C-alpha positions as CSV (number, residue, x, y, z in Angstrom):
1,X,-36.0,-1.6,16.2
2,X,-34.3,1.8,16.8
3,X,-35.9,4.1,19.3
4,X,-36.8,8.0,18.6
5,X,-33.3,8.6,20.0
6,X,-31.3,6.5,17.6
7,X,-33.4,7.5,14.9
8,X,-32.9,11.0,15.5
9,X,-28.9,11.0,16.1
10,X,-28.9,8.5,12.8
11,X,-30.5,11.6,10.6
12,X,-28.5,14.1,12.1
13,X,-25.3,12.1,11.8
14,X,-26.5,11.3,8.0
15,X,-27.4,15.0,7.7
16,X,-23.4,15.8,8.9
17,X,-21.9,13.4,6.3
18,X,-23.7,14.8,3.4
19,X,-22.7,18.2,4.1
20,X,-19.0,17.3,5.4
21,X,-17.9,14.2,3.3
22,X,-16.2,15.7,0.2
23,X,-14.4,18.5,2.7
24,X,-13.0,16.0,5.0
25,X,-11.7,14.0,2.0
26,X,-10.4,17.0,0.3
27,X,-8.5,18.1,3.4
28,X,-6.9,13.9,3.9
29,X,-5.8,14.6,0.0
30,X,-4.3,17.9,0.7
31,X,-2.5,16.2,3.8
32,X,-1.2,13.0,2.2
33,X,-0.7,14.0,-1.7
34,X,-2.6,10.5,-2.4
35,X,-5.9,11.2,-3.6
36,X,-6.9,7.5,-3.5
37,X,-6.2,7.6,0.0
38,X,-8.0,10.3,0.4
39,X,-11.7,8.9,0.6
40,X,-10.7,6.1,2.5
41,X,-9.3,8.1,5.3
42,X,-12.5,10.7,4.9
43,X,-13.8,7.3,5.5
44,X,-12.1,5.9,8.3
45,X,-12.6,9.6,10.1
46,X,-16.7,9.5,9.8
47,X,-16.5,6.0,11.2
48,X,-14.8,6.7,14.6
49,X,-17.3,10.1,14.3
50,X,-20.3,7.8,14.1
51,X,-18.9,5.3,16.8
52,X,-18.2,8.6,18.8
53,X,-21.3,10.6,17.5
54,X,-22.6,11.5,21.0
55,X,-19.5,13.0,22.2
56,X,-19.1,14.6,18.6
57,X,-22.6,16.4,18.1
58,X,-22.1,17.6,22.4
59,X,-18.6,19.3,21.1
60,X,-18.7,22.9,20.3
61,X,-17.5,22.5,17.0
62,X,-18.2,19.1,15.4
63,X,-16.4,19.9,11.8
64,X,-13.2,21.1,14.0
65,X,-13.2,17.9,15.7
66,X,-13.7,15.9,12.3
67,X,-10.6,17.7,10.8
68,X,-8.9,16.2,14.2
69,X,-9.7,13.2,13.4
70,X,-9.0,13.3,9.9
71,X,-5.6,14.9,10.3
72,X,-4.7,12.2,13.1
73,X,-5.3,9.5,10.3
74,X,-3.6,11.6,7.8
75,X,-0.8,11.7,10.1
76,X,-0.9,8.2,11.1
77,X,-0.6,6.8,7.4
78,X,2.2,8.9,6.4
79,X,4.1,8.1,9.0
80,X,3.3,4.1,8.3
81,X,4.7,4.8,4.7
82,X,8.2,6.4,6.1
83,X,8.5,3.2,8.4
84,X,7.9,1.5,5.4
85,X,10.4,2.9,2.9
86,X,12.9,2.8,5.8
87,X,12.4,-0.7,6.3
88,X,12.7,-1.6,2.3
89,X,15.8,0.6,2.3
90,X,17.1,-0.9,5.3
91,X,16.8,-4.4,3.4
92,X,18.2,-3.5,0.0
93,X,21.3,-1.8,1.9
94,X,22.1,-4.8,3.5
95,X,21.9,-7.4,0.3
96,X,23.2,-5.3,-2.4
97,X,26.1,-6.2,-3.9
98,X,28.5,-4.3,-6.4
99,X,28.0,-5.9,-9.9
100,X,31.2,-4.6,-12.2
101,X,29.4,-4.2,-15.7
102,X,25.6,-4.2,-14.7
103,X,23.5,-5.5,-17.6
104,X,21.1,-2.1,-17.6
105,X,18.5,-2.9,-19.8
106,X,18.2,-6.0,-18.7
107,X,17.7,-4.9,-15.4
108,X,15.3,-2.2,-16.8
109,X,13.4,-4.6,-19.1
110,X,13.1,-7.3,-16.1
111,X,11.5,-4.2,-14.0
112,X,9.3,-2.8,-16.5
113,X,7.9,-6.7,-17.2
114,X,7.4,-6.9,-13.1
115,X,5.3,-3.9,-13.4
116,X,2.8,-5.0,-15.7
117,X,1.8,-7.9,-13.4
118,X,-0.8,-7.6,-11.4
119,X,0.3,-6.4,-7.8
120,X,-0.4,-10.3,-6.0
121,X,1.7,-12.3,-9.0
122,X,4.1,-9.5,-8.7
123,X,4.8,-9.9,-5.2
124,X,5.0,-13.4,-5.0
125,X,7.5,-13.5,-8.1
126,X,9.6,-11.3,-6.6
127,X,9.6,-12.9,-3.0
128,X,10.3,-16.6,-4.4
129,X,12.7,-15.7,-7.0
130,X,14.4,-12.0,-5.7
131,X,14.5,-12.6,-2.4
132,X,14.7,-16.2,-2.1
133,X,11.8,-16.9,0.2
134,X,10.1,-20.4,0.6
135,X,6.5,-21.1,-0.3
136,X,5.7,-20.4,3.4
137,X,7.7,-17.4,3.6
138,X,6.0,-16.3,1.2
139,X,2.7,-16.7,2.2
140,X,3.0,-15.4,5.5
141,X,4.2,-12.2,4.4
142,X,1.1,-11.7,1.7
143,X,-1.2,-13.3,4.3
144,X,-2.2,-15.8,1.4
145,X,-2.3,-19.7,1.6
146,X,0.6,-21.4,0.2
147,X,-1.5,-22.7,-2.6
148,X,-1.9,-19.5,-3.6
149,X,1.7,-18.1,-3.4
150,X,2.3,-21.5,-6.0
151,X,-0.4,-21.0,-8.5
152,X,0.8,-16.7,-8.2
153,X,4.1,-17.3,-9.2
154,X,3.7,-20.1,-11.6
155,X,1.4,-17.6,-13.4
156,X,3.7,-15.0,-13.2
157,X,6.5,-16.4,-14.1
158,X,4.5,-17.9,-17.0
159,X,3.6,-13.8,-17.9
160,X,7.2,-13.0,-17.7
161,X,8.5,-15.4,-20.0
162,X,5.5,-14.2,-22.6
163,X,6.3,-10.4,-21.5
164,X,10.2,-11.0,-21.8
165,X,10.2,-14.0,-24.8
166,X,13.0,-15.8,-23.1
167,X,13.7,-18.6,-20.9
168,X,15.6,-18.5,-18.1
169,X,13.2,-15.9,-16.4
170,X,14.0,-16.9,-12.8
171,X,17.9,-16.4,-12.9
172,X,16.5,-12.8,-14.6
173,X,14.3,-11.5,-12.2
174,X,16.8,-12.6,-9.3
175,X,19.6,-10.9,-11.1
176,X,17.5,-7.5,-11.8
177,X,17.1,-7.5,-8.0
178,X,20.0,-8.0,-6.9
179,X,21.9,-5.9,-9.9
180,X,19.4,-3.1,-10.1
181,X,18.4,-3.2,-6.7
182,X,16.8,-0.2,-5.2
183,X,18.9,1.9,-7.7
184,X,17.8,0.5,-10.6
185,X,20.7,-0.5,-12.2
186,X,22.7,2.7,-11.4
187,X,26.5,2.2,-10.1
188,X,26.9,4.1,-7.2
């Protein structure tokens, strides 16, 4: 049972969410550009608020401290996504390899086929057959059991061959990757 206390801070935190929500999301999609992101982070921010909400509701100016937060998260995420692309950059600049005579729509149908999977048969298509990763490898990067990471990219590659009406769908998708690389098929 909650006392008069919680009750009371409850309401008032309830009362601070209904009437800051939508700005506090508004100003995480103004900072990242991702308006999916946007809520969750607006999200994210009222959580450590509520966890907080003593210190918060003491401060001076409760919405300024929110926007902290929020802008901290903002900040936090965008600078996880640079790390990111620098990582997958880092990669793809160490295994390309010049191909004389690229096949460019092949490359470009393989790609456009890889997007139409869903994102999990995607990624464990393009780990096995791209990058060359075992079953386990695989599965401990997509935090998935390796029974998963099998029955993934046997349905994917089965989608592929549908999507792309050919066999030899494998030796395809590796050769996309490591012909159109992170350049798409562009010479550079």
């Amino acid at each position: 049972m909650g006392t008069v206390v919680d009750d009371a801070a409850s309401a008032e935190f309830h009362a601070f969410f209904e009437r800051h929500y939508a700005e506090l999301a508004r100003l995480a999609h103004l900072l990242t550009g991702e308006k999916d992101a946007a809520d969750d982070l607006a999200a994210d921010a009222l959580l450590a608020l509520w966890h907080r909400w003593d210190r918060v509701r003491a401060a001076d100016h409760p919405v300024a401290y929110a926007r902290g937060v929020v802008a901290n998260l903002a900040r936090s995420r965008i600078r996880s996504a640079v790390r990111e692309r620098r990582r997958i950059s880092l990669f793809w600049s160490q295994r390309e390899e010049q191909i004389e005579n690229p096949d460019v729509a092949g490359v470009v149908d393989v790609q456009e086929a890889l997007r139409r999977l869903p994102f999990r048969k995607r990624a464990c298509v393009v780990l096995r057959h791209a990058f060359d990763l075992s079953e386990k490898d695989t599965a401990l990067a997509l935090g998935v059991s390796v029974g998963t990471v099998k029955s993934q990219t046997s349905k994917g590659m089965a989608e592929l061959q549908r999507l792309l009406g050919t066999q030899g769908v494998p030796q395809k998708v590796h050769a996309a990757m490591v012909r159109g690389g992170a350049n798409g098929g562009r010479e550079r």
